[in-house]
PDB file of C-alpha atoms and ligand atoms in Angstrom:
ATOM      1  CA  MET A   1       0.278  -0.096  -0.443  1.00 60.00           C
ATOM      2  CA  ALA A   2       1.048   3.499  -1.006  1.00 78.00           C
ATOM      3  CA  LEU A   3       0.857   7.112  -2.023  1.00 88.00           C
ATOM      4  CA  ASP A   4      -0.585   7.513  -5.189  1.00 89.00           C
ATOM      5  CA  PRO A   5       2.863   8.993  -7.092  1.00 92.00           C
ATOM      6  CA  ALA A   6       0.159  12.263  -7.461  1.00 94.00           C
ATOM      7  CA  ILE A   7       0.754  12.950  -3.561  1.00 96.00           C
ATOM      8  CA  GLU A   8       2.984  15.267  -2.732  1.00 97.00           C
ATOM      9  CA  VAL A   9       2.944  15.517   1.280  1.00 97.00           C
ATOM     10  CA  LEU A  10       4.699  19.153   2.099  1.00 98.00           C
ATOM     11  CA  ASP A  11       3.371  18.292   6.167  1.00 98.00           C
ATOM     12  CA  LYS A  12       2.322  15.501   8.099  1.00 97.00           C
ATOM     13  CA  ARG A  13      -1.306  16.542   8.862  1.00 98.00           C
ATOM     14  CA  PHE A  14      -1.918  15.320   4.801  1.00 98.00           C
ATOM     15  CA  TYR A  15      -1.632  12.187   6.027  1.00 97.00           C
ATOM     16  CA  ALA A  16      -4.644  12.402   6.954  1.00 97.00           C
ATOM     17  CA  LEU A  17      -6.980  14.020   4.230  1.00 98.00           C
ATOM     18  CA  VAL A  18      -5.482  10.980   2.023  1.00 97.00           C
ATOM     19  CA  ILE A  19      -6.171   7.587   1.874  1.00 96.00           C
ATOM     20  CA  HIS A  20      -3.003   4.987   0.877  1.00 91.00           C
ATOM     21  CA  ASN A  21      -4.389   2.738  -1.350  1.00 92.00           C
ATOM     22  CA  ALA A  22      -6.707   5.754  -3.762  1.00 94.00           C
ATOM     23  CA  HIS A  23      -5.848   7.139  -7.276  1.00 95.00           C
ATOM     24  CA  ILE A  24      -6.833   9.409  -9.645  1.00 96.00           C
ATOM     25  CA  ASP A  25      -9.506   8.945 -11.371  1.00 97.00           C
ATOM     26  CA  HIS A  26      -9.332  10.444 -14.879  1.00 97.00           C
ATOM     27  CA  LEU A  27     -12.988  10.451 -16.315  1.00 98.00           C
ATOM     28  CA  TRP A  28     -13.199  12.213 -19.114  1.00 98.00           C
ATOM     29  CA  SER A  29     -11.973  14.038 -21.231  1.00 98.00           C
ATOM     30  CA  GLY A  30     -12.252  16.528 -24.622  1.00 98.00           C
ATOM     31  CA  ALA A  31     -13.225  20.279 -23.591  1.00 98.00           C
ATOM     32  CA  ARG A  32     -11.398  23.759 -23.744  1.00 98.00           C
ATOM     33  CA  TRP A  33     -11.204  24.672 -20.394  1.00 97.00           C
ATOM     34  CA  THR A  34     -13.053  22.773 -17.565  1.00 98.00           C
ATOM     35  CA  GLU A  35     -14.052  25.466 -14.678  1.00 98.00           C
ATOM     36  CA  GLY A  36     -17.197  25.952 -12.231  1.00 98.00           C
ATOM     37  CA  PRO A  37     -18.452  22.581 -11.255  1.00 98.00           C
ATOM     38  CA  ALA A  38     -21.018  21.889  -8.922  1.00 98.00           C
ATOM     39  CA  TYR A  39     -22.366  18.306  -7.199  1.00 97.00           C
ATOM     40  CA  HIS A  40     -26.091  17.835  -7.286  1.00 96.00           C
ATOM     41  CA  PRO A  41     -26.775  15.468  -4.654  1.00 94.00           C
ATOM     42  CA  ALA A  42     -30.202  14.185  -5.227  1.00 93.00           C
ATOM     43  CA  GLY A  43     -29.276  13.675  -8.824  1.00 95.00           C
ATOM     44  CA  ARG A  44     -25.735  11.583  -7.903  1.00 96.00           C
ATOM     45  CA  TYR A  45     -24.366  14.363 -10.506  1.00 98.00           C
ATOM     46  CA  LEU A  46     -22.307  16.572 -11.315  1.00 98.00           C
ATOM     47  CA  LEU A  47     -22.257  20.063 -13.498  1.00 98.00           C
ATOM     48  CA  PHE A  48     -19.584  21.463 -14.322  1.00 98.00           C
ATOM     49  CA  SER A  49     -18.563  23.967 -17.637  1.00 98.00           C
ATOM     50  CA  ASP A  50     -16.645  23.669 -21.273  1.00 98.00           C
ATOM     51  CA  ILE A  51     -16.243  27.739 -21.203  1.00 98.00           C
ATOM     52  CA  PRO A  52     -14.572  27.917 -24.571  1.00 97.00           C
ATOM     53  CA  ASN A  53     -17.194  25.036 -26.688  1.00 98.00           C
ATOM     54  CA  ASP A  54     -20.243  27.156 -24.583  1.00 98.00           C
ATOM     55  CA  ARG A  55     -21.408  24.314 -23.297  1.00 98.00           C
ATOM     56  CA  THR A  56     -22.389  22.695 -19.099  1.00 98.00           C
ATOM     57  CA  LEU A  57     -21.636  19.513 -19.949  1.00 98.00           C
ATOM     58  CA  ARG A  58     -22.735  16.806 -17.049  1.00 98.00           C
ATOM     59  CA  TYR A  59     -21.325  14.175 -14.997  1.00 98.00           C
ATOM     60  CA  ASP A  60     -23.372  11.139 -14.422  1.00 98.00           C
ATOM     61  CA  GLU A  61     -22.680   9.381 -11.261  1.00 96.00           C
ATOM     62  CA  LEU A  62     -23.840   6.206 -12.175  1.00 96.00           C
ATOM     63  CA  SER A  63     -23.007   5.174 -15.486  1.00 97.00           C
ATOM     64  CA  GLY A  64     -20.342   7.202 -15.616  1.00 97.00           C
ATOM     65  CA  THR A  65     -21.119   9.230 -18.763  1.00 98.00           C
ATOM     66  CA  VAL A  66     -20.904  12.754 -19.743  1.00 98.00           C
ATOM     67  CA  HIS A  67     -23.504  14.454 -21.199  1.00 98.00           C
ATOM     68  CA  VAL A  68     -24.234  18.290 -22.607  1.00 98.00           C
ATOM     69  CA  PHE A  69     -26.628  19.058 -20.356  1.00 97.00           C
ATOM     70  CA  GLU A  70     -26.839  22.457 -22.225  1.00 97.00           C
ATOM     71  CA  GLN A  71     -25.207  24.146 -24.857  1.00 98.00           C
ATOM     72  CA  PRO A  72     -25.510  27.316 -25.756  1.00 98.00           C
ATOM     73  CA  ALA A  73     -24.782  27.771 -21.728  1.00 98.00           C
ATOM     74  CA  LEU A  74     -23.908  31.553 -22.441  1.00 98.00           C
ATOM     75  CA  ASN A  75     -20.538  30.357 -21.572  1.00 98.00           C
ATOM     76  CA  GLN A  76     -20.937  29.789 -17.823  1.00 98.00           C
ATOM     77  CA  ASN A  77     -18.824  29.341 -15.888  1.00 98.00           C
ATOM     78  CA  GLY A  78     -18.892  28.965 -12.633  1.00 98.00           C
ATOM     79  CA  HIS A  79     -21.891  27.235 -10.273  1.00 98.00           C
ATOM     80  CA  CYS A  80     -23.772  26.034  -6.885  1.00 97.00           C
ATOM     81  CA  LEU A  81     -26.423  24.926  -5.521  1.00 96.00           C
ATOM     82  CA  ASP A  82     -28.461  27.414  -3.932  1.00 95.00           C
ATOM     83  CA  LEU A  83     -30.246  26.639  -0.070  1.00 94.00           C
ATOM     84  CA  GLU A  84     -33.909  24.828  -2.237  1.00 94.00           C
ATOM     85  CA  GLY A  85     -31.148  22.531  -4.332  1.00 94.00           C
ATOM     86  CA  ARG A  86     -31.738  24.647  -8.076  1.00 96.00           C
ATOM     87  CA  VAL A  87     -28.463  25.496  -9.611  1.00 97.00           C
ATOM     88  CA  VAL A  88     -27.278  28.979  -9.578  1.00 98.00           C
ATOM     89  CA  SER A  89     -24.613  30.066 -12.720  1.00 98.00           C
ATOM     90  CA  CYS A  90     -22.407  32.602 -13.271  1.00 98.00           C
ATOM     91  CA  GLU A  91     -22.392  34.013 -17.103  1.00 98.00           C
ATOM     92  CA  HIS A  92     -20.292  35.140 -19.783  1.00 98.00           C
ATOM     93  CA  ARG A  93     -22.277  36.019 -22.055  1.00 98.00           C
ATOM     94  CA  GLY A  94     -25.371  36.985 -20.023  1.00 98.00           C
ATOM     95  CA  ARG A  95     -23.296  39.630 -18.026  1.00 98.00           C
ATOM     96  CA  ALA A  96     -25.758  37.639 -14.841  1.00 98.00           C
ATOM     97  CA  VAL A  97     -26.223  35.739 -12.385  1.00 98.00           C
ATOM     98  CA  SER A  98     -29.063  33.435 -12.886  1.00 98.00           C
ATOM     99  CA  ARG A  99     -30.249  30.174 -11.441  1.00 98.00           C
ATOM    100  CA  ILE A 100     -32.837  27.178 -13.530  1.00 96.00           C
ATOM    101  CA  GLY A 101     -35.724  27.305 -11.029  1.00 94.00           C
ATOM    102  CA  HIS A 102     -37.958  24.314 -10.073  1.00 95.00           C
ATOM    103  CA  ASP A 103     -39.741  24.532 -12.897  1.00 96.00           C
ATOM    104  CA  GLY A 104     -36.672  24.656 -15.647  1.00 95.00           C
ATOM    105  CA  ARG A 105     -37.028  28.081 -16.471  1.00 96.00           C
ATOM    106  CA  ARG A 106     -33.709  30.244 -16.027  1.00 96.00           C
ATOM    107  CA  GLU A 107     -34.221  33.642 -13.699  1.00 97.00           C
ATOM    108  CA  VAL A 108     -31.674  36.156 -13.278  1.00 98.00           C
ATOM    109  CA  LEU A 109     -30.508  37.001  -9.562  1.00 98.00           C
ATOM    110  CA  ALA A 110     -28.217  39.664 -11.049  1.00 98.00           C
ATOM    111  CA  ASP A 111     -27.327  41.592 -13.852  1.00 98.00           C
ATOM    112  CA  ARG A 112     -25.915  44.780 -13.089  1.00 98.00           C
ATOM    113  CA  PHE A 113     -25.347  46.995 -10.259  1.00 98.00           C
ATOM    114  CA  GLU A 114     -26.077  50.660  -9.674  1.00 98.00           C
ATOM    115  CA  GLY A 115     -27.184  50.255 -13.557  1.00 98.00           C
ATOM    116  CA  LYS A 116     -23.845  49.255 -15.052  1.00 98.00           C
ATOM    117  CA  ARG A 117     -23.894  45.099 -16.771  1.00 98.00           C
ATOM    118  CA  LEU A 118     -22.195  43.831 -14.567  1.00 98.00           C
ATOM    119  CA  ASN A 119     -18.426  42.165 -16.283  1.00 98.00           C
ATOM    120  CA  SER A 120     -18.754  38.642 -16.632  1.00 98.00           C
ATOM    121  CA  PRO A 121     -19.718  36.658 -13.011  1.00 98.00           C
ATOM    122  CA  ASN A 122     -17.206  33.972 -12.507  1.00 98.00           C
ATOM    123  CA  ASP A 123     -17.594  32.393  -9.399  1.00 98.00           C
ATOM    124  CA  VAL A 124     -20.841  31.675  -7.205  1.00 98.00           C
ATOM    125  CA  VAL A 125     -21.657  30.846  -3.244  1.00 97.00           C
ATOM    126  CA  VAL A 126     -24.819  30.808  -1.183  1.00 96.00           C
ATOM    127  CA  HIS A 127     -24.565  31.293   2.585  1.00 96.00           C
ATOM    128  CA  SER A 128     -27.000  30.212   4.455  1.00 94.00           C
ATOM    129  CA  ASP A 129     -28.704  33.060   5.651  1.00 95.00           C
ATOM    130  CA  GLY A 130     -29.805  32.510   1.158  1.00 96.00           C
ATOM    131  CA  GLY A 131     -27.862  35.072   0.121  1.00 97.00           C
ATOM    132  CA  VAL A 132     -26.024  35.750  -3.434  1.00 98.00           C
ATOM    133  CA  TRP A 133     -22.227  35.680  -3.303  1.00 98.00           C
ATOM    134  CA  PHE A 134     -20.608  36.236  -6.193  1.00 98.00           C
ATOM    135  CA  THR A 135     -16.945  37.775  -8.334  1.00 98.00           C
ATOM    136  CA  ASP A 136     -16.717  39.463 -11.132  1.00 98.00           C
ATOM    137  CA  PRO A 137     -13.729  39.953 -13.400  1.00 98.00           C
ATOM    138  CA  THR A 138     -13.514  39.785 -17.147  1.00 98.00           C
ATOM    139  CA  TYR A 139     -12.250  37.223 -18.402  1.00 97.00           C
ATOM    140  CA  GLY A 140     -15.192  36.918 -20.196  1.00 97.00           C
ATOM    141  CA  ILE A 141     -15.169  40.300 -22.194  1.00 98.00           C
ATOM    142  CA  ASP A 142     -11.355  40.080 -22.179  1.00 97.00           C
ATOM    143  CA  SER A 143     -12.492  38.912 -25.362  1.00 97.00           C
ATOM    144  CA  ASP A 144     -14.155  36.689 -27.089  1.00 97.00           C
ATOM    145  CA  TYR A 145     -13.156  33.375 -26.141  1.00 97.00           C
ATOM    146  CA  GLU A 146     -15.178  32.596 -23.448  1.00 96.00           C
ATOM    147  CA  GLY A 147     -17.896  34.975 -24.122  1.00 97.00           C
ATOM    148  CA  ASP A 148     -18.370  38.470 -26.135  1.00 97.00           C
ATOM    149  CA  ARG A 149     -16.075  41.371 -25.863  1.00 98.00           C
ATOM    150  CA  ALA A 150     -17.162  44.311 -24.646  1.00 98.00           C
ATOM    151  CA  GLU A 151     -15.477  47.117 -22.497  1.00 98.00           C
ATOM    152  CA  SER A 152     -15.882  46.691 -18.945  1.00 98.00           C
ATOM    153  CA  GLU A 153     -19.295  49.696 -18.446  1.00 98.00           C
ATOM    154  CA  ILE A 154     -19.037  49.330 -14.287  1.00 98.00           C
ATOM    155  CA  GLY A 155     -14.804  49.793 -13.835  1.00 98.00           C
ATOM    156  CA  ALA A 156     -13.709  47.555 -11.066  1.00 98.00           C
ATOM    157  CA  SER A 157     -14.052  43.675 -10.631  1.00 98.00           C
ATOM    158  CA  ASN A 158     -15.926  43.849  -7.242  1.00 98.00           C
ATOM    159  CA  VAL A 159     -17.011  40.815  -5.228  1.00 97.00           C
ATOM    160  CA  TYR A 160     -20.956  41.365  -4.421  1.00 98.00           C
ATOM    161  CA  ARG A 161     -23.628  40.188  -2.253  1.00 98.00           C
ATOM    162  CA  ILE A 162     -26.806  39.253  -4.079  1.00 98.00           C
ATOM    163  CA  ASP A 163     -29.474  39.704  -0.766  1.00 97.00           C
ATOM    164  CA  PRO A 164     -33.153  37.049  -0.200  1.00 95.00           C
ATOM    165  CA  ASP A 165     -35.228  40.142  -1.228  1.00 96.00           C
ATOM    166  CA  GLY A 166     -33.133  40.717  -4.681  1.00 96.00           C
ATOM    167  CA  SER A 167     -30.973  43.805  -3.960  1.00 97.00           C
ATOM    168  CA  ILE A 168     -27.194  43.786  -5.256  1.00 98.00           C
ATOM    169  CA  ALA A 169     -24.549  45.276  -2.839  1.00 97.00           C
ATOM    170  CA  ALA A 170     -20.463  45.319  -4.106  1.00 96.00           C
ATOM    171  CA  VAL A 171     -18.306  44.092  -0.752  1.00 95.00           C
ATOM    172  CA  ILE A 172     -14.835  43.811  -1.485  1.00 95.00           C
ATOM    173  CA  THR A 173     -14.019  46.184  -4.238  1.00 94.00           C
ATOM    174  CA  ASP A 174     -10.282  46.284  -3.948  1.00 92.00           C
ATOM    175  CA  MET A 175      -9.476  43.116  -5.759  1.00 95.00           C
ATOM    176  CA  VAL A 176      -8.127  43.483  -9.527  1.00 96.00           C
ATOM    177  CA  ARG A 177      -9.650  40.165 -10.671  1.00 97.00           C
ATOM    178  CA  PRO A 178     -11.587  38.689  -8.070  1.00 98.00           C
ATOM    179  CA  ASN A 179     -11.513  34.828  -8.835  1.00 98.00           C
ATOM    180  CA  GLY A 180     -13.377  32.009  -6.372  1.00 98.00           C
ATOM    181  CA  LEU A 181     -14.703  32.144  -3.153  1.00 98.00           C
ATOM    182  CA  ALA A 182     -15.539  30.153  -0.237  1.00 97.00           C
ATOM    183  CA  PHE A 183     -16.971  30.188   2.716  1.00 97.00           C
ATOM    184  CA  SER A 184     -15.456  28.880   5.955  1.00 96.00           C
ATOM    185  CA  PRO A 185     -17.279  25.663   7.414  1.00 95.00           C
ATOM    186  CA  ASP A 186     -18.486  28.263  10.227  1.00 94.00           C
ATOM    187  CA  GLU A 187     -19.264  31.362   7.775  1.00 95.00           C
ATOM    188  CA  SER A 188     -16.631  33.052   9.655  1.00 95.00           C
ATOM    189  CA  ILE A 189     -14.508  33.679   6.906  1.00 96.00           C
ATOM    190  CA  LEU A 190     -14.373  34.421   3.395  1.00 97.00           C
ATOM    191  CA  TYR A 191     -11.919  33.212   0.886  1.00 98.00           C
ATOM    192  CA  VAL A 192     -11.851  34.787  -2.389  1.00 98.00           C
ATOM    193  CA  ALA A 193      -8.665  34.350  -4.606  1.00 98.00           C
ATOM    194  CA  ASP A 194      -6.950  37.125  -7.198  1.00 97.00           C
ATOM    195  CA  THR A 195      -6.085  36.127 -10.224  1.00 96.00           C
ATOM    196  CA  GLY A 196      -4.633  39.684 -11.097  1.00 95.00           C
ATOM    197  CA  VAL A 197      -1.728  38.778 -12.733  1.00 92.00           C
ATOM    198  CA  SER A 198      -2.224  38.431 -15.268  1.00 93.00           C
ATOM    199  CA  HIS A 199      -3.529  42.014 -15.768  1.00 93.00           C
ATOM    200  CA  VAL A 200      -1.106  43.668 -13.978  1.00 91.00           C
ATOM    201  CA  GLY A 201       1.538  41.639 -13.604  1.00 92.00           C
ATOM    202  CA  ARG A 202       3.352  41.137  -9.726  1.00 87.00           C
ATOM    203  CA  ALA A 203       1.351  43.489  -9.297  1.00 91.00           C
ATOM    204  CA  CYS A 204      -0.543  41.578  -8.061  1.00 92.00           C
ATOM    205  CA  PRO A 205       0.648  38.049  -6.422  1.00 94.00           C
ATOM    206  CA  PRO A 206      -1.982  35.167  -7.337  1.00 96.00           C
ATOM    207  CA  ASP A 207      -3.205  34.862  -2.927  1.00 97.00           C
ATOM    208  CA  ILE A 208      -6.096  34.112  -1.721  1.00 98.00           C
ATOM    209  CA  ARG A 209      -7.828  36.820   0.359  1.00 97.00           C
ATOM    210  CA  ALA A 210      -9.122  35.989   4.380  1.00 97.00           C
ATOM    211  CA  TYR A 211     -11.795  38.550   4.799  1.00 96.00           C
ATOM    212  CA  PRO A 212     -13.563  38.334   8.252  1.00 96.00           C
ATOM    213  CA  VAL A 213     -17.686  38.449   7.766  1.00 95.00           C
ATOM    214  CA  ALA A 214     -19.975  40.661  10.530  1.00 93.00           C
ATOM    215  CA  ALA A 215     -21.513  38.837  12.301  1.00 92.00           C
ATOM    216  CA  ASP A 216     -24.968  39.546  10.031  1.00 93.00           C
ATOM    217  CA  GLY A 217     -22.924  37.751   7.407  1.00 92.00           C
ATOM    218  CA  ARG A 218     -24.261  40.745   5.231  1.00 92.00           C
ATOM    219  CA  THR A 219     -20.377  42.145   4.379  1.00 90.00           C
ATOM    220  CA  THR A 220     -17.076  42.139   5.486  1.00 90.00           C
ATOM    221  CA  ALA A 221     -16.098  42.731   8.554  1.00 88.00           C
ATOM    222  CA  GLY A 222     -13.769  46.164   8.755  1.00 78.00           C
ATOM    223  CA  GLY A 223     -15.039  47.696   5.911  1.00 70.00           C
ATOM    224  CA  PRO A 224     -13.827  46.320   2.436  1.00 60.00           C
ATOM    225  CA  PHE A 225     -10.557  46.241   2.283  1.00 69.00           C
ATOM    226  CA  ALA A 226      -9.574  44.962   6.024  1.00 84.00           C
ATOM    227  CA  TYR A 227      -8.449  41.527   5.133  1.00 93.00           C
ATOM    228  CA  THR A 228      -5.575  38.499   5.299  1.00 95.00           C
ATOM    229  CA  THR A 229      -3.785  37.143   2.643  1.00 96.00           C
ATOM    230  CA  PHE A 230      -3.817  33.567   3.130  1.00 98.00           C
ATOM    231  CA  ALA A 231      -2.222  31.520   0.735  1.00 98.00           C
ATOM    232  CA  THR A 232      -0.270  32.879  -2.143  1.00 97.00           C
ATOM    233  CA  CYS A 233       0.711  30.148  -5.054  1.00 97.00           C
ATOM    234  CA  ASP A 234       4.366  29.167  -6.517  1.00 97.00           C
ATOM    235  CA  ASN A 235       2.093  27.898  -9.114  1.00 97.00           C
ATOM    236  CA  GLY A 236       0.237  29.420 -11.988  1.00 96.00           C
ATOM    237  CA  VAL A 237      -3.102  31.141 -10.274  1.00 96.00           C
ATOM    238  CA  PHE A 238      -5.713  29.806  -7.929  1.00 97.00           C
ATOM    239  CA  ASP A 239      -8.502  29.982 -10.139  1.00 96.00           C
ATOM    240  CA  GLY A 240     -11.539  28.109  -8.428  1.00 97.00           C
ATOM    241  CA  PHE A 241     -11.511  26.364  -3.957  1.00 98.00           C
ATOM    242  CA  ARG A 242     -13.510  24.271  -1.587  1.00 98.00           C
ATOM    243  CA  VAL A 243     -13.837  24.639   1.887  1.00 97.00           C
ATOM    244  CA  ASP A 244     -13.807  20.887   4.105  1.00 97.00           C
ATOM    245  CA  ARG A 245     -15.705  20.375   6.785  1.00 95.00           C
ATOM    246  CA  ALA A 246     -12.331  21.135   9.285  1.00 96.00           C
ATOM    247  CA  GLY A 247     -11.805  24.186   7.589  1.00 97.00           C
ATOM    248  CA  ASN A 248      -8.678  22.576   5.207  1.00 98.00           C
ATOM    249  CA  VAL A 249      -8.970  25.304   1.619  1.00 98.00           C
ATOM    250  CA  TRP A 250      -8.275  22.697  -1.373  1.00 98.00           C
ATOM    251  CA  SER A 251      -7.743  24.565  -4.208  1.00 98.00           C
ATOM    252  CA  SER A 252      -6.811  24.489  -7.708  1.00 98.00           C
ATOM    253  CA  ALA A 253      -3.248  25.636  -9.102  1.00 98.00           C
ATOM    254  CA  GLY A 254      -1.141  25.019 -12.152  1.00 98.00           C
ATOM    255  CA  ASP A 255      -0.484  21.981 -11.335  1.00 98.00           C
ATOM    256  CA  GLY A 256      -2.269  20.049  -9.200  1.00 98.00           C
ATOM    257  CA  VAL A 257      -4.538  20.889  -6.034  1.00 98.00           C
ATOM    258  CA  HIS A 258      -2.787  22.509  -3.148  1.00 98.00           C
ATOM    259  CA  CYS A 259      -4.243  21.851   0.466  1.00 98.00           C
ATOM    260  CA  PHE A 260      -3.845  24.265   2.881  1.00 98.00           C
ATOM    261  CA  ALA A 261      -4.912  24.250   6.446  1.00 98.00           C
ATOM    262  CA  PRO A 262      -6.989  26.886   8.385  1.00 98.00           C
ATOM    263  CA  ASP A 263      -3.516  28.240   8.945  1.00 97.00           C
ATOM    264  CA  GLY A 264      -2.356  29.328   6.312  1.00 98.00           C
ATOM    265  CA  THR A 265       0.269  25.799   6.354  1.00 98.00           C
ATOM    266  CA  LEU A 266       0.692  24.405   2.810  1.00 98.00           C
ATOM    267  CA  LEU A 267      -0.051  20.550   3.591  1.00 98.00           C
ATOM    268  CA  GLY A 268      -0.199  18.800   0.276  1.00 98.00           C
ATOM    269  CA  LYS A 269      -0.433  18.770  -3.777  1.00 98.00           C
ATOM    270  CA  ILE A 270      -2.158  16.498  -5.608  1.00 98.00           C
ATOM    271  CA  HIS A 271      -0.096  16.797  -9.209  1.00 98.00           C
ATOM    272  CA  LEU A 272      -1.869  16.102 -11.919  1.00 97.00           C
ATOM    273  CA  PRO A 273      -1.613  16.723 -15.593  1.00 96.00           C
ATOM    274  CA  GLU A 274      -3.384  19.323 -16.457  1.00 97.00           C
ATOM    275  CA  VAL A 275      -3.844  23.165 -15.189  1.00 98.00           C
ATOM    276  CA  VAL A 276      -6.652  22.519 -12.995  1.00 98.00           C
ATOM    277  CA  ALA A 277      -8.944  25.815 -12.704  1.00 97.00           C
ATOM    278  CA  ASN A 278     -11.420  24.304 -10.477  1.00 98.00           C
ATOM    279  CA  VAL A 279     -12.420  21.123  -7.798  1.00 98.00           C
ATOM    280  CA  GLU A 280     -15.873  20.221  -5.781  1.00 98.00           C
ATOM    281  CA  PHE A 281     -16.871  17.698  -3.534  1.00 98.00           C
ATOM    282  CA  GLY A 282     -18.922  15.418  -4.697  1.00 97.00           C
ATOM    283  CA  GLY A 283     -20.610  11.315  -4.031  1.00 96.00           C
ATOM    284  CA  LEU A 284     -23.089  11.201  -1.117  1.00 92.00           C
ATOM    285  CA  LYS A 285     -20.782  11.570   1.192  1.00 95.00           C
ATOM    286  CA  ARG A 286     -18.843  14.317   0.303  1.00 96.00           C
ATOM    287  CA  ASN A 287     -15.642  12.373  -0.428  1.00 97.00           C
ATOM    288  CA  ARG A 288     -14.976  12.587  -3.673  1.00 98.00           C
ATOM    289  CA  LEU A 289     -12.359  15.675  -5.005  1.00 98.00           C
ATOM    290  CA  TYR A 290     -14.129  16.438  -9.139  1.00 98.00           C
ATOM    291  CA  ILE A 291     -10.740  18.439 -10.726  1.00 98.00           C
ATOM    292  CA  CYS A 292     -11.909  20.543 -13.746  1.00 98.00           C
ATOM    293  CA  ALA A 293      -8.188  20.429 -15.797  1.00 98.00           C
ATOM    294  CA  THR A 294      -8.687  22.178 -18.789  1.00 97.00           C
ATOM    295  CA  THR A 295      -9.265  19.097 -21.220  1.00 98.00           C
ATOM    296  CA  GLY A 296     -10.162  16.634 -18.296  1.00 96.00           C
ATOM    297  CA  LEU A 297     -12.599  15.991 -15.511  1.00 98.00           C
ATOM    298  CA  TYR A 298     -10.597  14.630 -12.570  1.00 98.00           C
ATOM    299  CA  ALA A 299     -11.372  12.632  -9.356  1.00 98.00           C
ATOM    300  CA  MET A 300      -9.988  11.341  -6.395  1.00 98.00           C
ATOM    301  CA  TYR A 301     -11.471   9.875  -2.873  1.00 98.00           C
ATOM    302  CA  LEU A 302      -9.885  12.161   0.570  1.00 98.00           C
ATOM    303  CA  ASN A 303     -10.221  11.560   3.786  1.00 98.00           C
ATOM    304  CA  THR A 304     -11.885  14.094   4.488  1.00 97.00           C
ATOM    305  CA  ALA A 305     -15.124  15.524   2.801  1.00 97.00           C
ATOM    306  CA  GLY A 306     -16.625  18.961   1.578  1.00 95.00           C
ATOM    307  CA  CYS A 307     -19.355  21.830   3.913  1.00 82.00           C
ATOM    308  CA  VAL A 308     -22.690  20.890   2.276  1.00 69.00           C
ATOM    309  CA  PRO A 309     -22.969  24.855   0.161  1.00 55.00           C
ATOM    310  CA  GLY A 310     -25.026  27.025   2.451  1.00 50.00           C
ATOM    311  CA  VAL A 311     -25.425  24.842   4.506  1.00 54.00           C
ATOM    312  CA  GLY A 312     -22.136  23.342   6.281  1.00 51.00           C
ATOM    313  CA  PRO A 313     -20.308  20.824   6.700  1.00 51.00           C
ATOM    314  CA  ALA A 314     -21.745  17.250   5.823  1.00 49.00           C
TER     315      ALA A 314
HETATM  316 MG1   MG B 401     -12.823  31.112 -12.216  1.00 77.00          MG
END
């Protein structure tokens, strides 16, 4: 019994999080750029985006097959489930955050801020109070590859919160290109990745920031600029990530998946042959990490489990 050679242990705490005879499953290939995975436990499937091909794909956990879920798909990127199990989507080309209702219809949750069109919502998470938090960088309007090329009307890339009453507020306004985001298990911390290195180089380090969340859960504590740097990427950038029930952060990176303890220590890596953009915990026990890596979808069973979005630890 030996660890899969793809697993690199950098801190002995990582041994307790991996399974010693589990291996990486290469589930599917054929995308241009995979991102935005969201696991639907009742349906036993994973939705994920193939952004440049303008389609959302569906991996069936029981049959192991991948089919097109939606195409065209408004160049959707990030997905998550809301508190009622409805799929919430970030649309590059729609320049909106939308939701698929129980009747199957698309409902726009937000497409403007102060009268101006959003840039191209990238990633989304739902708080247990029903608030929808999302990032709005420009990747979907920078070119025609992942959306429709356009100028930013807002002129900034912010993190927003949509209140259950439909109102929208800018909660973080000091980032260059906010990207992935996730709450800690107790929702006291909002982690947000900044991938602004794509536009301003090393003036914007490829970090995950930790913002304290205000007691009412509606904004960040201490204002929009109060944060600590949680981790800095040593290979590529952190794009999307998820938090497990113990508060460990499992993030995408250029060489695979990086796992950080709640104190920010890099515990270990899962090396992948392709650049990783996002991850998601799935399986009925939430102990299978699905990995969106450029052209392919991969997975690996772990000795931990993800938090149920908006609900907390599984
Ligand atoms: Mg992203």
